[in-house]
Amino acid sequence: MVLLNLYSLLISELVAKRWSSYYRYPNCTIIAMHNVEASVFAVFADPIYNKLGLNKIKLNPKELEKKLGFLGEPITLGLFLGMFIGILGNMTRINTMEAWGEIMKVGISTSAVMAIFPKVASMFAQAFAPITEAARKIMQKAGNREWYIAVNDAVGYGEPATLISGLILIPIMLVIAMVLPGNKVLPVVDLLAIPYMVQGLVAIHNGNIPKVLVSGIIWFGLGLYVCTSTAPLFTDMATNIGVAIPAGAMLITSFNILGKPLMGLVFFAFLSANPIYIGLSVVIYFVLWALFRKNKTSILDYLEKQALKNVEEEPVAV
């Protein structure tokens, strides 16, 4: 667990400046290991996407609103996306009034989140400003090192590109889970956490929704295999502490917590009890840490330059 947290801190430091810049929270970043890990994949995938021309696709909240008018506004998009999710959840009784009542409820709720959350986020951002400034002054005594305050990833949940890409990925991941060879996991409750899980992707890809979707499909798809491998252990631990297994389910797992390919490798290294694998995972961390510390400025500058190659998006979160 200690090593996993160290990896998480390293990844958080990698994405901190980019997350703070995109979501407009001064000197703040997310730090939860289950929501920052995908950032690593995005860093390496982004230049490949640029070669394929995905950075030229103008598909982000700002462009949608510009081209579609009121139909492209976050409130309207939230209504349509919410209704779409509601329809998927009520397919078996789509011809009933109760189903359409729930569909409209989901649509209106999603639309409300898209409308209200940016205003709330703006208030949070303004509140964080004096806190980060005070922290900066205190930390100046320890040198010129730049510090970031770790915040809950809920503060970025309602940002339009984040919520839109997260909601679109919900039905996509359901389909992938059903057709992916060798996968035995069908994510259900954790699907609602996808807008949290994509924040690292959104920050690195600078709000480019097509890139976020492709990265999410690939990385979360790999995460399903990790969940499949760890499900027996997770189920044993749950039953040992008295958790009831849902009817019809042979195994249970957590797509949000365990569906992490990189963290899964570290977990499997310790699970194997093989000193070579464990030692290798520790050595790799310190090598990566040393390389990052030595080249931190150039790495962060590179991420900013890569972000500018995407269609620039000013999040509505502030």
Short mmCIF file of N, CA and C in Angstrom, two decimals, residues 44-184:
data_model
loop_
_atom_site.label_atom_id
_atom_site.label_comp_id
_atom_site.label_asym_id
_atom_site.label_seq_id
_atom_site.Cartn_x
_atom_site.Cartn_y
_atom_site.Cartn_z
N PHE A 44 1.51 9.37 -22.93
CA PHE A 44 2.16 8.66 -24.03
C PHE A 44 1.26 8.56 -25.26
N ALA A 45 -0.05 8.53 -25.04
CA ALA A 45 -0.98 8.36 -26.16
C ALA A 45 -1.24 9.66 -26.90
N ASP A 46 -1.13 10.80 -26.21
CA ASP A 46 -1.49 12.08 -26.82
C ASP A 46 -0.73 12.38 -28.11
N PRO A 47 0.61 12.24 -28.15
CA PRO A 47 1.30 12.52 -29.42
C PRO A 47 0.92 11.55 -30.53
N ILE A 48 0.55 10.32 -30.17
CA ILE A 48 0.10 9.36 -31.18
C ILE A 48 -1.23 9.82 -31.77
N TYR A 49 -2.12 10.28 -30.90
CA TYR A 49 -3.40 10.80 -31.38
C TYR A 49 -3.20 12.00 -32.30
N ASN A 50 -2.21 12.83 -31.98
CA ASN A 50 -1.93 13.98 -32.83
C ASN A 50 -1.50 13.55 -34.23
N LYS A 51 -0.71 12.47 -34.29
CA LYS A 51 -0.29 11.94 -35.58
C LYS A 51 -1.49 11.46 -36.39
N LEU A 52 -2.51 10.99 -35.67
CA LEU A 52 -3.72 10.50 -36.33
C LEU A 52 -4.71 11.63 -36.62
N GLY A 53 -4.39 12.83 -36.15
CA GLY A 53 -5.22 13.98 -36.43
C GLY A 53 -6.37 14.22 -35.47
N LEU A 54 -6.38 13.52 -34.35
CA LEU A 54 -7.48 13.70 -33.39
C LEU A 54 -7.46 15.08 -32.75
N ASN A 55 -6.29 15.70 -32.70
CA ASN A 55 -6.22 17.04 -32.10
C ASN A 55 -6.90 18.09 -32.97
N LYS A 56 -7.18 17.74 -34.22
CA LYS A 56 -7.82 18.69 -35.14
C LYS A 56 -9.34 18.57 -35.13
N ILE A 57 -9.84 17.57 -34.45
CA ILE A 57 -11.29 17.39 -34.36
C ILE A 57 -11.85 18.35 -33.33
N LYS A 58 -12.66 19.27 -33.77
CA LYS A 58 -13.20 20.28 -32.86
C LYS A 58 -14.46 19.75 -32.19
N LEU A 59 -14.24 18.92 -31.20
CA LEU A 59 -15.36 18.36 -30.46
C LEU A 59 -15.10 18.56 -28.97
N ASN A 60 -15.52 19.70 -28.49
CA ASN A 60 -15.44 20.03 -27.08
C ASN A 60 -16.62 20.93 -26.76
N PRO A 61 -16.93 21.15 -25.49
CA PRO A 61 -18.13 21.92 -25.13
C PRO A 61 -18.21 23.29 -25.80
N LYS A 62 -17.09 23.97 -25.91
CA LYS A 62 -17.10 25.31 -26.50
C LYS A 62 -17.48 25.27 -27.97
N GLU A 63 -16.90 24.32 -28.72
CA GLU A 63 -17.20 24.20 -30.14
C GLU A 63 -18.62 23.71 -30.38
N LEU A 64 -19.09 22.78 -29.53
CA LEU A 64 -20.45 22.28 -29.66
C LEU A 64 -21.46 23.41 -29.47
N GLU A 65 -21.22 24.26 -28.49
CA GLU A 65 -22.12 25.38 -28.24
C GLU A 65 -22.07 26.38 -29.39
N LYS A 66 -20.88 26.56 -29.97
CA LYS A 66 -20.71 27.50 -31.07
C LYS A 66 -21.43 27.03 -32.32
N LYS A 67 -21.36 25.72 -32.61
CA LYS A 67 -21.94 25.19 -33.84
C LYS A 67 -23.42 24.85 -33.71
N LEU A 68 -23.83 24.39 -32.54
CA LEU A 68 -25.20 23.92 -32.37
C LEU A 68 -26.11 24.92 -31.68
N GLY A 69 -25.57 26.03 -31.24
CA GLY A 69 -26.39 27.01 -30.55
C GLY A 69 -26.85 26.48 -29.20
N PHE A 70 -28.14 26.68 -28.90
CA PHE A 70 -28.63 26.24 -27.59
C PHE A 70 -28.61 24.72 -27.45
N LEU A 71 -28.63 24.00 -28.59
CA LEU A 71 -28.55 22.54 -28.53
C LEU A 71 -27.18 22.06 -28.06
N GLY A 72 -26.18 22.92 -28.22
CA GLY A 72 -24.84 22.55 -27.79
C GLY A 72 -24.47 23.09 -26.43
N GLU A 73 -25.40 23.78 -25.78
CA GLU A 73 -25.12 24.29 -24.44
C GLU A 73 -25.06 23.14 -23.44
N PRO A 74 -24.24 23.27 -22.40
CA PRO A 74 -24.11 22.19 -21.42
C PRO A 74 -25.44 21.72 -20.83
N ILE A 75 -26.37 22.65 -20.61
CA ILE A 75 -27.66 22.27 -20.03
C ILE A 75 -28.41 21.33 -20.97
N THR A 76 -28.45 21.69 -22.27
CA THR A 76 -29.16 20.87 -23.24
C THR A 76 -28.47 19.53 -23.46
N LEU A 77 -27.15 19.57 -23.55
CA LEU A 77 -26.39 18.32 -23.71
C LEU A 77 -26.61 17.41 -22.52
N GLY A 78 -26.65 18.00 -21.33
CA GLY A 78 -26.91 17.21 -20.13
C GLY A 78 -28.28 16.55 -20.17
N LEU A 79 -29.27 17.28 -20.68
CA LEU A 79 -30.62 16.72 -20.79
C LEU A 79 -30.63 15.53 -21.74
N PHE A 80 -30.02 15.69 -22.92
CA PHE A 80 -30.01 14.62 -23.91
C PHE A 80 -29.21 13.40 -23.42
N LEU A 81 -28.04 13.66 -22.86
CA LEU A 81 -27.21 12.55 -22.38
C LEU A 81 -27.88 11.83 -21.22
N GLY A 82 -28.49 12.59 -20.32
CA GLY A 82 -29.18 11.98 -19.19
C GLY A 82 -30.35 11.12 -19.65
N MET A 83 -31.11 11.63 -20.62
CA MET A 83 -32.23 10.85 -21.15
C MET A 83 -31.74 9.59 -21.84
N PHE A 84 -30.61 9.71 -22.54
CA PHE A 84 -30.04 8.53 -23.22
C PHE A 84 -29.66 7.46 -22.21
N ILE A 85 -29.00 7.86 -21.12
CA ILE A 85 -28.65 6.91 -20.07
C ILE A 85 -29.91 6.32 -19.44
N GLY A 86 -30.92 7.17 -19.25
CA GLY A 86 -32.18 6.70 -18.69
C GLY A 86 -32.87 5.68 -19.58
N ILE A 87 -32.81 5.90 -20.88
CA ILE A 87 -33.41 4.95 -21.83
C ILE A 87 -32.70 3.60 -21.75
N LEU A 88 -31.36 3.64 -21.69
CA LEU A 88 -30.60 2.40 -21.59
C LEU A 88 -30.97 1.62 -20.33
N GLY A 89 -31.27 2.34 -19.26
CA GLY A 89 -31.60 1.68 -18.01
C GLY A 89 -33.05 1.21 -17.92
N ASN A 90 -33.86 1.59 -18.89
CA ASN A 90 -35.28 1.21 -18.85
C ASN A 90 -35.73 0.53 -20.14
N MET A 91 -34.80 -0.13 -20.82
CA MET A 91 -35.13 -0.75 -22.09
C MET A 91 -36.20 -1.83 -21.96
N THR A 92 -36.20 -2.53 -20.84
CA THR A 92 -37.14 -3.65 -20.69
C THR A 92 -38.57 -3.19 -20.45
N ARG A 93 -38.75 -1.92 -20.09
CA ARG A 93 -40.11 -1.42 -19.85
C ARG A 93 -40.29 -0.04 -20.49
N ILE A 94 -39.70 0.12 -21.66
CA ILE A 94 -39.67 1.42 -22.32
C ILE A 94 -41.06 1.92 -22.70
N ASN A 95 -42.03 1.02 -22.76
CA ASN A 95 -43.38 1.41 -23.17
C ASN A 95 -44.29 1.77 -22.00
N THR A 96 -43.70 1.97 -20.82
CA THR A 96 -44.50 2.33 -19.65
C THR A 96 -44.26 3.78 -19.25
N MET A 97 -45.25 4.37 -18.61
CA MET A 97 -45.14 5.75 -18.16
C MET A 97 -44.10 5.88 -17.04
N GLU A 98 -44.00 4.82 -16.21
CA GLU A 98 -43.02 4.86 -15.13
C GLU A 98 -41.61 4.98 -15.68
N ALA A 99 -41.35 4.25 -16.76
CA ALA A 99 -40.02 4.28 -17.37
C ALA A 99 -39.70 5.68 -17.89
N TRP A 100 -40.65 6.29 -18.58
CA TRP A 100 -40.40 7.61 -19.14
C TRP A 100 -40.31 8.67 -18.04
N GLY A 101 -41.00 8.41 -16.94
CA GLY A 101 -40.85 9.31 -15.80
C GLY A 101 -39.43 9.28 -15.26
N GLU A 102 -38.86 8.08 -15.15
CA GLU A 102 -37.48 7.95 -14.69
C GLU A 102 -36.49 8.52 -15.71
N ILE A 103 -36.80 8.31 -16.99
CA ILE A 103 -35.93 8.83 -18.05
C ILE A 103 -35.85 10.35 -17.98
N MET A 104 -37.01 10.98 -17.82
CA MET A 104 -37.03 12.45 -17.73
C MET A 104 -36.34 12.92 -16.45
N LYS A 105 -36.50 12.15 -15.38
CA LYS A 105 -35.87 12.51 -14.11
C LYS A 105 -34.35 12.50 -14.25
N VAL A 106 -33.82 11.46 -14.89
CA VAL A 106 -32.37 11.37 -15.09
C VAL A 106 -31.90 12.50 -16.00
N GLY A 107 -32.67 12.78 -17.05
CA GLY A 107 -32.29 13.85 -17.98
C GLY A 107 -32.26 15.20 -17.30
N ILE A 108 -33.30 15.50 -16.54
CA ILE A 108 -33.37 16.80 -15.85
C ILE A 108 -32.29 16.91 -14.78
N SER A 109 -32.04 15.82 -14.08
CA SER A 109 -31.00 15.83 -13.04
C SER A 109 -29.63 16.09 -13.64
N THR A 110 -29.34 15.41 -14.76
CA THR A 110 -28.05 15.61 -15.42
C THR A 110 -27.93 17.03 -15.95
N SER A 111 -29.01 17.55 -16.50
CA SER A 111 -29.01 18.92 -17.00
C SER A 111 -28.77 19.90 -15.86
N ALA A 112 -29.39 19.62 -14.71
CA ALA A 112 -29.20 20.50 -13.55
C ALA A 112 -27.76 20.50 -13.07
N VAL A 113 -27.14 19.31 -13.09
CA VAL A 113 -25.73 19.22 -12.70
C VAL A 113 -24.87 20.06 -13.62
N MET A 114 -25.14 19.96 -14.92
CA MET A 114 -24.37 20.72 -15.91
C MET A 114 -24.56 22.22 -15.73
N ALA A 115 -25.72 22.61 -15.23
CA ALA A 115 -26.00 24.04 -15.06
C ALA A 115 -25.47 24.58 -13.74
N ILE A 116 -25.68 23.82 -12.67
CA ILE A 116 -25.38 24.32 -11.33
C ILE A 116 -23.92 24.09 -10.94
N PHE A 117 -23.39 22.93 -11.31
CA PHE A 117 -22.07 22.56 -10.83
C PHE A 117 -20.98 23.56 -11.21
N PRO A 118 -20.96 24.08 -12.46
CA PRO A 118 -19.92 25.07 -12.78
C PRO A 118 -19.95 26.29 -11.87
N LYS A 119 -21.15 26.71 -11.47
CA LYS A 119 -21.25 27.86 -10.57
C LYS A 119 -20.68 27.52 -9.19
N VAL A 120 -21.02 26.32 -8.73
CA VAL A 120 -20.48 25.88 -7.43
C VAL A 120 -18.97 25.75 -7.51
N ALA A 121 -18.49 25.17 -8.62
CA ALA A 121 -17.05 25.00 -8.80
C ALA A 121 -16.35 26.35 -8.83
N SER A 122 -17.00 27.34 -9.44
CA SER A 122 -16.41 28.68 -9.48
C SER A 122 -16.24 29.24 -8.07
N MET A 123 -17.22 28.99 -7.22
CA MET A 123 -17.13 29.45 -5.84
C MET A 123 -15.98 28.76 -5.11
N PHE A 124 -15.83 27.45 -5.37
CA PHE A 124 -14.73 26.71 -4.76
C PHE A 124 -13.39 27.26 -5.23
N ALA A 125 -13.29 27.55 -6.53
CA ALA A 125 -12.04 28.06 -7.08
C ALA A 125 -11.66 29.38 -6.43
N GLN A 126 -12.66 30.25 -6.24
CA GLN A 126 -12.39 31.53 -5.60
C GLN A 126 -11.98 31.33 -4.14
N ALA A 127 -12.57 30.31 -3.51
CA ALA A 127 -12.22 30.05 -2.11
C ALA A 127 -10.81 29.48 -1.98
N PHE A 128 -10.40 28.69 -2.99
CA PHE A 128 -9.08 28.09 -2.93
C PHE A 128 -7.96 29.11 -3.15
N ALA A 129 -8.28 30.20 -3.85
CA ALA A 129 -7.25 31.19 -4.19
C ALA A 129 -6.51 31.72 -2.97
N PRO A 130 -7.21 32.25 -1.95
CA PRO A 130 -6.47 32.74 -0.77
C PRO A 130 -5.78 31.63 0.00
N ILE A 131 -6.37 30.41 -0.03
CA ILE A 131 -5.74 29.29 0.68
C ILE A 131 -4.41 28.93 0.04
N THR A 132 -4.42 28.82 -1.29
CA THR A 132 -3.18 28.47 -1.99
C THR A 132 -2.15 29.59 -1.88
N GLU A 133 -2.62 30.83 -1.88
CA GLU A 133 -1.68 31.95 -1.75
C GLU A 133 -1.03 31.94 -0.37
N ALA A 134 -1.83 31.68 0.66
CA ALA A 134 -1.28 31.60 2.01
C ALA A 134 -0.30 30.43 2.13
N ALA A 135 -0.68 29.30 1.53
CA ALA A 135 0.20 28.13 1.57
C ALA A 135 1.51 28.41 0.84
N ARG A 136 1.41 29.16 -0.28
CA ARG A 136 2.61 29.48 -1.04
C ARG A 136 3.58 30.33 -0.22
N LYS A 137 3.03 31.28 0.52
CA LYS A 137 3.88 32.15 1.33
C LYS A 137 4.56 31.36 2.45
N ILE A 138 3.80 30.43 3.03
CA ILE A 138 4.38 29.61 4.10
C ILE A 138 5.48 28.71 3.54
N MET A 139 5.21 28.11 2.37
CA MET A 139 6.16 27.17 1.79
C MET A 139 7.39 27.85 1.21
N GLN A 140 7.31 29.16 0.99
CA GLN A 140 8.48 29.88 0.48
C GLN A 140 9.64 29.81 1.46
N LYS A 141 9.31 29.62 2.72
CA LYS A 141 10.36 29.50 3.73
C LYS A 141 11.17 28.23 3.53
N ALA A 142 10.55 27.26 2.83
CA ALA A 142 11.26 26.00 2.56
C ALA A 142 11.94 26.01 1.20
N GLY A 143 11.97 27.18 0.55
CA GLY A 143 12.60 27.29 -0.76
C GLY A 143 11.60 27.75 -1.81
N ASN A 144 12.00 27.68 -3.06
CA ASN A 144 11.16 28.14 -4.16
C ASN A 144 10.31 27.03 -4.77
N ARG A 145 10.19 25.94 -4.09
CA ARG A 145 9.42 24.82 -4.60
C ARG A 145 7.94 25.18 -4.71
N GLU A 146 7.32 24.79 -5.82
CA GLU A 146 5.90 25.08 -6.04
C GLU A 146 5.06 23.96 -5.44
N TRP A 147 4.07 24.34 -4.65
CA TRP A 147 3.23 23.37 -3.97
C TRP A 147 1.82 23.38 -4.53
N TYR A 148 1.19 22.21 -4.51
CA TYR A 148 -0.20 22.08 -4.94
C TYR A 148 -1.01 21.45 -3.81
N ILE A 149 -2.21 21.97 -3.61
CA ILE A 149 -3.10 21.43 -2.59
C ILE A 149 -3.91 20.28 -3.19
N ALA A 150 -3.92 19.14 -2.51
CA ALA A 150 -4.70 17.99 -2.97
C ALA A 150 -6.17 18.22 -2.66
N VAL A 151 -7.02 18.13 -3.68
CA VAL A 151 -8.46 18.33 -3.50
C VAL A 151 -9.21 17.08 -3.94
N ASN A 152 -10.43 16.96 -3.47
CA ASN A 152 -11.27 15.84 -3.88
C ASN A 152 -11.64 15.99 -5.35
N ASP A 153 -11.62 14.88 -6.08
CA ASP A 153 -11.90 14.95 -7.51
C ASP A 153 -13.35 15.33 -7.82
N ALA A 154 -14.18 15.45 -6.80
CA ALA A 154 -15.56 15.90 -7.02
C ALA A 154 -15.59 17.34 -7.54
N VAL A 155 -14.55 18.12 -7.27
CA VAL A 155 -14.56 19.52 -7.70
C VAL A 155 -14.48 19.65 -9.22
N GLY A 156 -14.02 18.60 -9.90
CA GLY A 156 -13.96 18.65 -11.36
C GLY A 156 -15.04 17.86 -12.05
N TYR A 157 -15.93 17.25 -11.27
CA TYR A 157 -16.93 16.33 -11.81
C TYR A 157 -17.84 17.00 -12.84
N GLY A 158 -18.29 18.22 -12.56
CA GLY A 158 -19.29 18.85 -13.42
C GLY A 158 -18.73 19.64 -14.58
N GLU A 159 -17.41 19.66 -14.76
CA GLU A 159 -16.85 20.36 -15.92
C GLU A 159 -17.39 19.70 -17.18
N PRO A 160 -17.90 20.48 -18.15
CA PRO A 160 -18.63 19.92 -19.29
C PRO A 160 -17.92 18.79 -20.03
N ALA A 161 -16.66 18.99 -20.42
CA ALA A 161 -15.96 17.94 -21.17
C ALA A 161 -15.80 16.68 -20.33
N THR A 162 -15.61 16.87 -19.03
CA THR A 162 -15.46 15.74 -18.12
C THR A 162 -16.75 14.95 -18.00
N LEU A 163 -17.84 15.66 -17.77
CA LEU A 163 -19.13 14.99 -17.58
C LEU A 163 -19.64 14.38 -18.88
N ILE A 164 -19.46 15.10 -19.99
CA ILE A 164 -19.93 14.59 -21.28
C ILE A 164 -19.19 13.32 -21.67
N SER A 165 -17.86 13.36 -21.62
CA SER A 165 -17.08 12.17 -21.99
C SER A 165 -17.33 11.03 -21.02
N GLY A 166 -17.49 11.36 -19.73
CA GLY A 166 -17.77 10.32 -18.74
C GLY A 166 -19.10 9.64 -18.98
N LEU A 167 -20.13 10.43 -19.30
CA LEU A 167 -21.45 9.85 -19.54
C LEU A 167 -21.47 9.03 -20.83
N ILE A 168 -20.76 9.50 -21.85
CA ILE A 168 -20.71 8.74 -23.11
C ILE A 168 -20.01 7.40 -22.90
N LEU A 169 -19.01 7.40 -22.04
CA LEU A 169 -18.25 6.16 -21.81
C LEU A 169 -19.05 5.12 -21.03
N ILE A 170 -20.09 5.53 -20.33
CA ILE A 170 -20.87 4.57 -19.53
C ILE A 170 -21.45 3.46 -20.41
N PRO A 171 -22.25 3.77 -21.44
CA PRO A 171 -22.77 2.68 -22.27
C PRO A 171 -21.68 1.98 -23.08
N ILE A 172 -20.64 2.74 -23.47
CA ILE A 172 -19.55 2.14 -24.24
C ILE A 172 -18.85 1.06 -23.42
N MET A 173 -18.58 1.35 -22.15
CA MET A 173 -17.88 0.38 -21.31
C MET A 173 -18.76 -0.84 -21.01
N LEU A 174 -20.06 -0.64 -20.96
CA LEU A 174 -20.96 -1.78 -20.79
C LEU A 174 -20.86 -2.73 -21.98
N VAL A 175 -20.87 -2.16 -23.18
CA VAL A 175 -20.76 -2.98 -24.39
C VAL A 175 -19.40 -3.68 -24.44
N ILE A 176 -18.34 -2.93 -24.14
CA ILE A 176 -17.00 -3.51 -24.17
C ILE A 176 -16.89 -4.65 -23.16
N ALA A 177 -17.47 -4.46 -21.99
CA ALA A 177 -17.40 -5.50 -20.96
C ALA A 177 -18.07 -6.79 -21.44
N MET A 178 -19.10 -6.66 -22.26
CA MET A 178 -19.83 -7.84 -22.72
C MET A 178 -19.14 -8.54 -23.89
N VAL A 179 -18.35 -7.81 -24.67
CA VAL A 179 -17.74 -8.41 -25.87
C VAL A 179 -16.24 -8.64 -25.73
N LEU A 180 -15.62 -8.12 -24.67
CA LEU A 180 -14.17 -8.24 -24.52
C LEU A 180 -13.79 -9.68 -24.21
N PRO A 181 -12.97 -10.31 -25.05
CA PRO A 181 -12.60 -11.71 -24.82
C PRO A 181 -11.88 -11.91 -23.48
N GLY A 182 -12.31 -12.90 -22.73
CA GLY A 182 -11.67 -13.21 -21.46
C GLY A 182 -12.12 -12.39 -20.28
N ASN A 183 -12.90 -11.34 -20.53
CA ASN A 183 -13.38 -10.52 -19.42
C ASN A 183 -14.56 -11.18 -18.73
N LYS A 184 -14.57 -11.13 -17.40
CA LYS A 184 -15.65 -11.72 -16.62
C LYS A 184 -16.33 -10.69 -15.71
#
